[in-house]
XYZ file of C-alpha atoms in Angstrom:
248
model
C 235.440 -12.600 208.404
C 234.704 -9.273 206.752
C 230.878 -7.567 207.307
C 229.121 -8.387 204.097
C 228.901 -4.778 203.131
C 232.764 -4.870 203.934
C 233.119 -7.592 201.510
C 230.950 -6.113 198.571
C 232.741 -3.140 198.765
C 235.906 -4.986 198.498
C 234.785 -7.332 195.751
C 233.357 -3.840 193.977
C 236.591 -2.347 193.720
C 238.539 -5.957 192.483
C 236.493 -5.241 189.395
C 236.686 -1.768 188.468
C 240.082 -2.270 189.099
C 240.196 -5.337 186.428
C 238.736 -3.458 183.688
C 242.053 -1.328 183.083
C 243.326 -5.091 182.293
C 241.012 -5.120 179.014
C 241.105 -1.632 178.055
C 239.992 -1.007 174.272
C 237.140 0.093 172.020
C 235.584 -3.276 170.755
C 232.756 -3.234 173.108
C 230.958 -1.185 175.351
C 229.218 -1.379 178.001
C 226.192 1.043 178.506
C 225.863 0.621 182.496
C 229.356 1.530 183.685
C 229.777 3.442 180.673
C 233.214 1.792 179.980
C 235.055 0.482 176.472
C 236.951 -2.809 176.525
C 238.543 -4.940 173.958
C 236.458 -7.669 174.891
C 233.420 -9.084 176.826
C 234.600 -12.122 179.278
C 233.063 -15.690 179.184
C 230.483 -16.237 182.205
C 228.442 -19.016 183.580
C 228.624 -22.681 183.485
C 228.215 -22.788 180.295
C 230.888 -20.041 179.797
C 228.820 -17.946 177.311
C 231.079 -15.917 175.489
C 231.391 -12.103 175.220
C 228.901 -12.018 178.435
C 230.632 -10.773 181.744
C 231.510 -7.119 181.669
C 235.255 -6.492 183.118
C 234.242 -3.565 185.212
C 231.316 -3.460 186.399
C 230.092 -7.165 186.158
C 227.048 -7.062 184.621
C 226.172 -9.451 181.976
C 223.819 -9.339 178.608
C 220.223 -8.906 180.364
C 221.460 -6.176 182.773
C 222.767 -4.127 179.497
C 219.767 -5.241 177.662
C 217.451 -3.979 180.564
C 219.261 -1.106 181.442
C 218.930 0.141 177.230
C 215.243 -1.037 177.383
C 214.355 1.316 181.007
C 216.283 4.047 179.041
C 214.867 3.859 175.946
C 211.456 2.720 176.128
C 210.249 3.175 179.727
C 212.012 6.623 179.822
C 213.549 6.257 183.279
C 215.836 9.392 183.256
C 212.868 11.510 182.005
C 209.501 10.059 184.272
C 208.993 11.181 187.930
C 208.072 7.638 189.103
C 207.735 4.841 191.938
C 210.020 2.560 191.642
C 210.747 -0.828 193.410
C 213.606 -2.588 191.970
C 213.237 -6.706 193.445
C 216.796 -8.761 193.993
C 218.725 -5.512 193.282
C 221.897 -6.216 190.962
C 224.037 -4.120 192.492
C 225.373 -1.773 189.318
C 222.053 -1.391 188.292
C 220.986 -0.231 191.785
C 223.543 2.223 191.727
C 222.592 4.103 188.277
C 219.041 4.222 189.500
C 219.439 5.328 193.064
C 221.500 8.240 190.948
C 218.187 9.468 189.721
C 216.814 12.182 190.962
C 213.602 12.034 189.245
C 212.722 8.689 190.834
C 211.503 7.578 194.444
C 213.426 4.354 194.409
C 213.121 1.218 196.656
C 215.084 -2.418 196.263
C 214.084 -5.212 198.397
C 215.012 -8.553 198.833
C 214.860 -11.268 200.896
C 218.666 -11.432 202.461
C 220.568 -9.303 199.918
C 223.323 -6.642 202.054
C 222.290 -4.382 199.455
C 218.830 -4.068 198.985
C 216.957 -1.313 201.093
C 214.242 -3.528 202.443
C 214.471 -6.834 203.583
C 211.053 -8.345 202.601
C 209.363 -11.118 201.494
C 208.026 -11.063 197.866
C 205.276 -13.066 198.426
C 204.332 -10.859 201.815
C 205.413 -7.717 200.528
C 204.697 -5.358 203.515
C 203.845 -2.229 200.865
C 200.086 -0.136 200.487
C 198.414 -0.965 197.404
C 198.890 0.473 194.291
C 202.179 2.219 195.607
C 204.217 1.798 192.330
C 204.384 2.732 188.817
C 207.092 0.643 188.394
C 208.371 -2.801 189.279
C 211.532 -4.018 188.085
C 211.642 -8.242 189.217
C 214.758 -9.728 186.959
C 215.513 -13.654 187.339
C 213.961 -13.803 190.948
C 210.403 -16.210 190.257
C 212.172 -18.788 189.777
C 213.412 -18.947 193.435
C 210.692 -17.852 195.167
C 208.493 -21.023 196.506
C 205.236 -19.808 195.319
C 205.283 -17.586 191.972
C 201.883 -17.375 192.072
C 201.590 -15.708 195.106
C 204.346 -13.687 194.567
C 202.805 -11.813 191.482
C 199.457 -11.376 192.925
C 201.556 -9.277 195.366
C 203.713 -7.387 193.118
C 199.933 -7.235 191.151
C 198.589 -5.741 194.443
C 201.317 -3.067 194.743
C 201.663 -1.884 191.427
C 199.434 0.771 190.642
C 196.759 0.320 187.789
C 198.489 2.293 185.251
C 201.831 0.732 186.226
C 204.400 -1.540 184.446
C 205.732 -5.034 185.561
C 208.792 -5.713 184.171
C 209.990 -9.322 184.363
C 212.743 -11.369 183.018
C 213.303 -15.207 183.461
C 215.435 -17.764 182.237
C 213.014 -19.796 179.653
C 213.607 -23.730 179.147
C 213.128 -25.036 175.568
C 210.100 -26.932 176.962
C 206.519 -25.944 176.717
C 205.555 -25.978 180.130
C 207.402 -24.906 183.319
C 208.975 -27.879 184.860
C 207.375 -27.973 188.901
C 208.450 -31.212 191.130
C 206.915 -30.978 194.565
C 208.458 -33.586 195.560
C 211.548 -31.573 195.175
C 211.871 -30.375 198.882
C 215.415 -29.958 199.509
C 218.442 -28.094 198.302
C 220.188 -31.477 197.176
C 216.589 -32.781 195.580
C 216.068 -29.355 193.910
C 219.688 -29.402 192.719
C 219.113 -32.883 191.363
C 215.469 -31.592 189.420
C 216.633 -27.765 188.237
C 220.168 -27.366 188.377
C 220.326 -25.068 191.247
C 219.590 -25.735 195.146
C 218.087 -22.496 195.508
C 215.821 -22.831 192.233
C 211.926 -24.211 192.960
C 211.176 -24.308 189.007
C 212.325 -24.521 185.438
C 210.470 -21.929 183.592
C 209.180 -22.918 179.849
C 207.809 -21.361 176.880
C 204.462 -21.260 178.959
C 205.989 -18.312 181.061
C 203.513 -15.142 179.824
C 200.936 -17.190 180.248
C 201.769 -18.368 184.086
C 202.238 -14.375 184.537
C 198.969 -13.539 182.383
C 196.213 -15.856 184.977
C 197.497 -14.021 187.667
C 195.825 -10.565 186.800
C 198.081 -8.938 183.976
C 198.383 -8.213 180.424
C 201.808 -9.380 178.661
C 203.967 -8.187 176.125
C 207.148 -10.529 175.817
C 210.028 -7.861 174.187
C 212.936 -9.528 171.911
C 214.603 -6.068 172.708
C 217.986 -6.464 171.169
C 216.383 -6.580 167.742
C 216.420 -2.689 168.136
C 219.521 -3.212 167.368
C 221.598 -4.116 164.042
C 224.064 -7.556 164.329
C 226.894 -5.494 164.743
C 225.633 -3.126 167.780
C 223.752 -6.167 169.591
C 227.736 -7.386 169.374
C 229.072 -3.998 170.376
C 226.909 -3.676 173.338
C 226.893 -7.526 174.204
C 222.911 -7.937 174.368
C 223.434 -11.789 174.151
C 220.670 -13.433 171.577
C 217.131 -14.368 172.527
C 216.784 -12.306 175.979
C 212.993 -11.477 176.369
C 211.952 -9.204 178.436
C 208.264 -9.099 179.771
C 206.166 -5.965 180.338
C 203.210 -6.725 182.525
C 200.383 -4.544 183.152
C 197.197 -5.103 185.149
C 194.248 -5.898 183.674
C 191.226 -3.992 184.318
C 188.115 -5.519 184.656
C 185.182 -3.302 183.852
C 181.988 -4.146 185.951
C 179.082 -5.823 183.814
C-alpha cells in the first residue's frame, strides 16, 4: 500500500485532472480559481451543484474561503493562525500567505502540521488571533473541553471561527450511552460522530467563555452569484470571540 502522503498526492492530481472533463463558465469556484459548466452532486444525500470538479471542495469551503477574504481580511492582516482538521485546498491557499504565521493540527490527518489533541492542545496561551475549527466538534468526545482550549489559546482580541452541521431540532442530540462506532452509527449517522448538533449550537459555544455572532454569509450575495459560486443555502458560519470579564 501507498504512504498516505503518497496516496493524497495521487488522489490530488485524479482531480485536477477531472476538472478539464467539465470545463465551462457556468460556475466558479473561488478556491482553485477554476470555471466549470457545472458543480457535481456530493454526499449521501447527493446535494446538487456541491462538489467542485477540481479541487474538491464543497459549498462551506467556498463560503468560508469568501468570508476569510472578505470580512476577516486574510490576504491583508499579519496574523496567527491555526487552521483545526485542515481541508486540504484550503490549507494550501493559506500556507501561500506570506502575511500569516500559519499552523493546522489534527488529530491523525497526513496533512496537518501538528498532530494534537483539541481538547489537550499543547499551545501557550493566547498564541492566536485566529482559529479556523470547520465541522470538527462534532467528533471530538468532549466539545466542551475542546473550546475552553481553543478559548485558552486564542488571544483576547482574537476570532473563533466555527462551522457545524445544525439538526432541525432545538437542542443538540447527546446519547452517552452511545459508546461505540456501531452504537454511535445507530444514534448520529456516523461512527466517528459523538453528537447531533441543534439550533442550540451558539449557545453550547456562548457558556463556554465567548461572544457569538452566527453569519448567513451567502446573503452577501444576490440568487444568481450564491448559484455562480455554489454557496449552498443556509450555511452559518460562527464568529466567536472571548468574553471579557471586567473585575467588580
Amino acid at each position: 500500500m501507498l504512504p498516505a502522503q503518497a496516496r493524497l498526492t495521487l488522489r490530488k492530481l485524479y482531480w485536477l485532472s477531472r476538472g478539464w472533463l467539465y470545463a465551462g463558465s457556468k460556475v466558479y469556484c473561488p478556491i482553485c480559481e477554476g470555471s466549470f459548466r457545472t458543480f457535481l452532486p456530493f454526499g449521501s444525500e447527493r446535494r446538487a451543484q456541491a462538489l467542485c470538479p477540481q479541487c474538491h471542495t464543497v459549498e462551506r469551503h467556498r463560503l468560508l474561503w469568501l468570508f476569510l477574504q472578505e470580512k476577516v481580511k486574510i490576504r491583508e492582516r499579519s496574523l496567527e493562525v491555526l487552521h483545526m482538521a485542515p481541508e486540504p485546498m484550503l490549507q494550501t491557499r493559506l500556507k501561500s500567505l506570506l502575511n500569516l504565521r500559519y499552523r493546522s493540527a489534527d488529530l491523525t490527518s497526513p496533512v496537518a502540521m501538528d498532530h494534537v489533541d483539541i481538547q489537550a492542545l499543547p499551545y501557550s496561551d493566547n498564541t492566536f488571533d485566529l482559529i479556523l475549527c470547520s465541522h470538527v466538534l462534532a467528533h471530538v468526545p468532549d466539545d466542551q473541553k475542546a473550546l475552553q482550549e481553543l478559548r485558552r489559546v486564542l488571544k483576547p482580541d482574537g476570532q473563533l471561527v466555527l462551522q457545524a452541521r445544525l439538526h432541525p431540532h432545538a437542542h443538540t442530540l447527546e446519547k452517552p450511552e452511545a459508546v461505540t462506532p456501531q452504537q454511535r452509527l445507530q444514534a448520529y449517522g456516523q461512527a466517528d460522530r459523538y453528537r447531533n448538533y441543534g439550533q442550540d449550537f451558539a449557545q453550547r459555544v456562548a457558556a463556554q467563555g465567548f461572544a457569538v455572532e452566527a453569519v448567513e454569509y451567502a446573503l452577501s450575495r444576490s440568487p444568481e452569484e450564491q448559484a455562480r459560486l455554489g454557496l449552498g443555502k443556509g450555511e452559518l458560519i460562527f464568529v466567536a470571540s472571548p468574553q471579557v470579564h471586567e473585575a467588580k
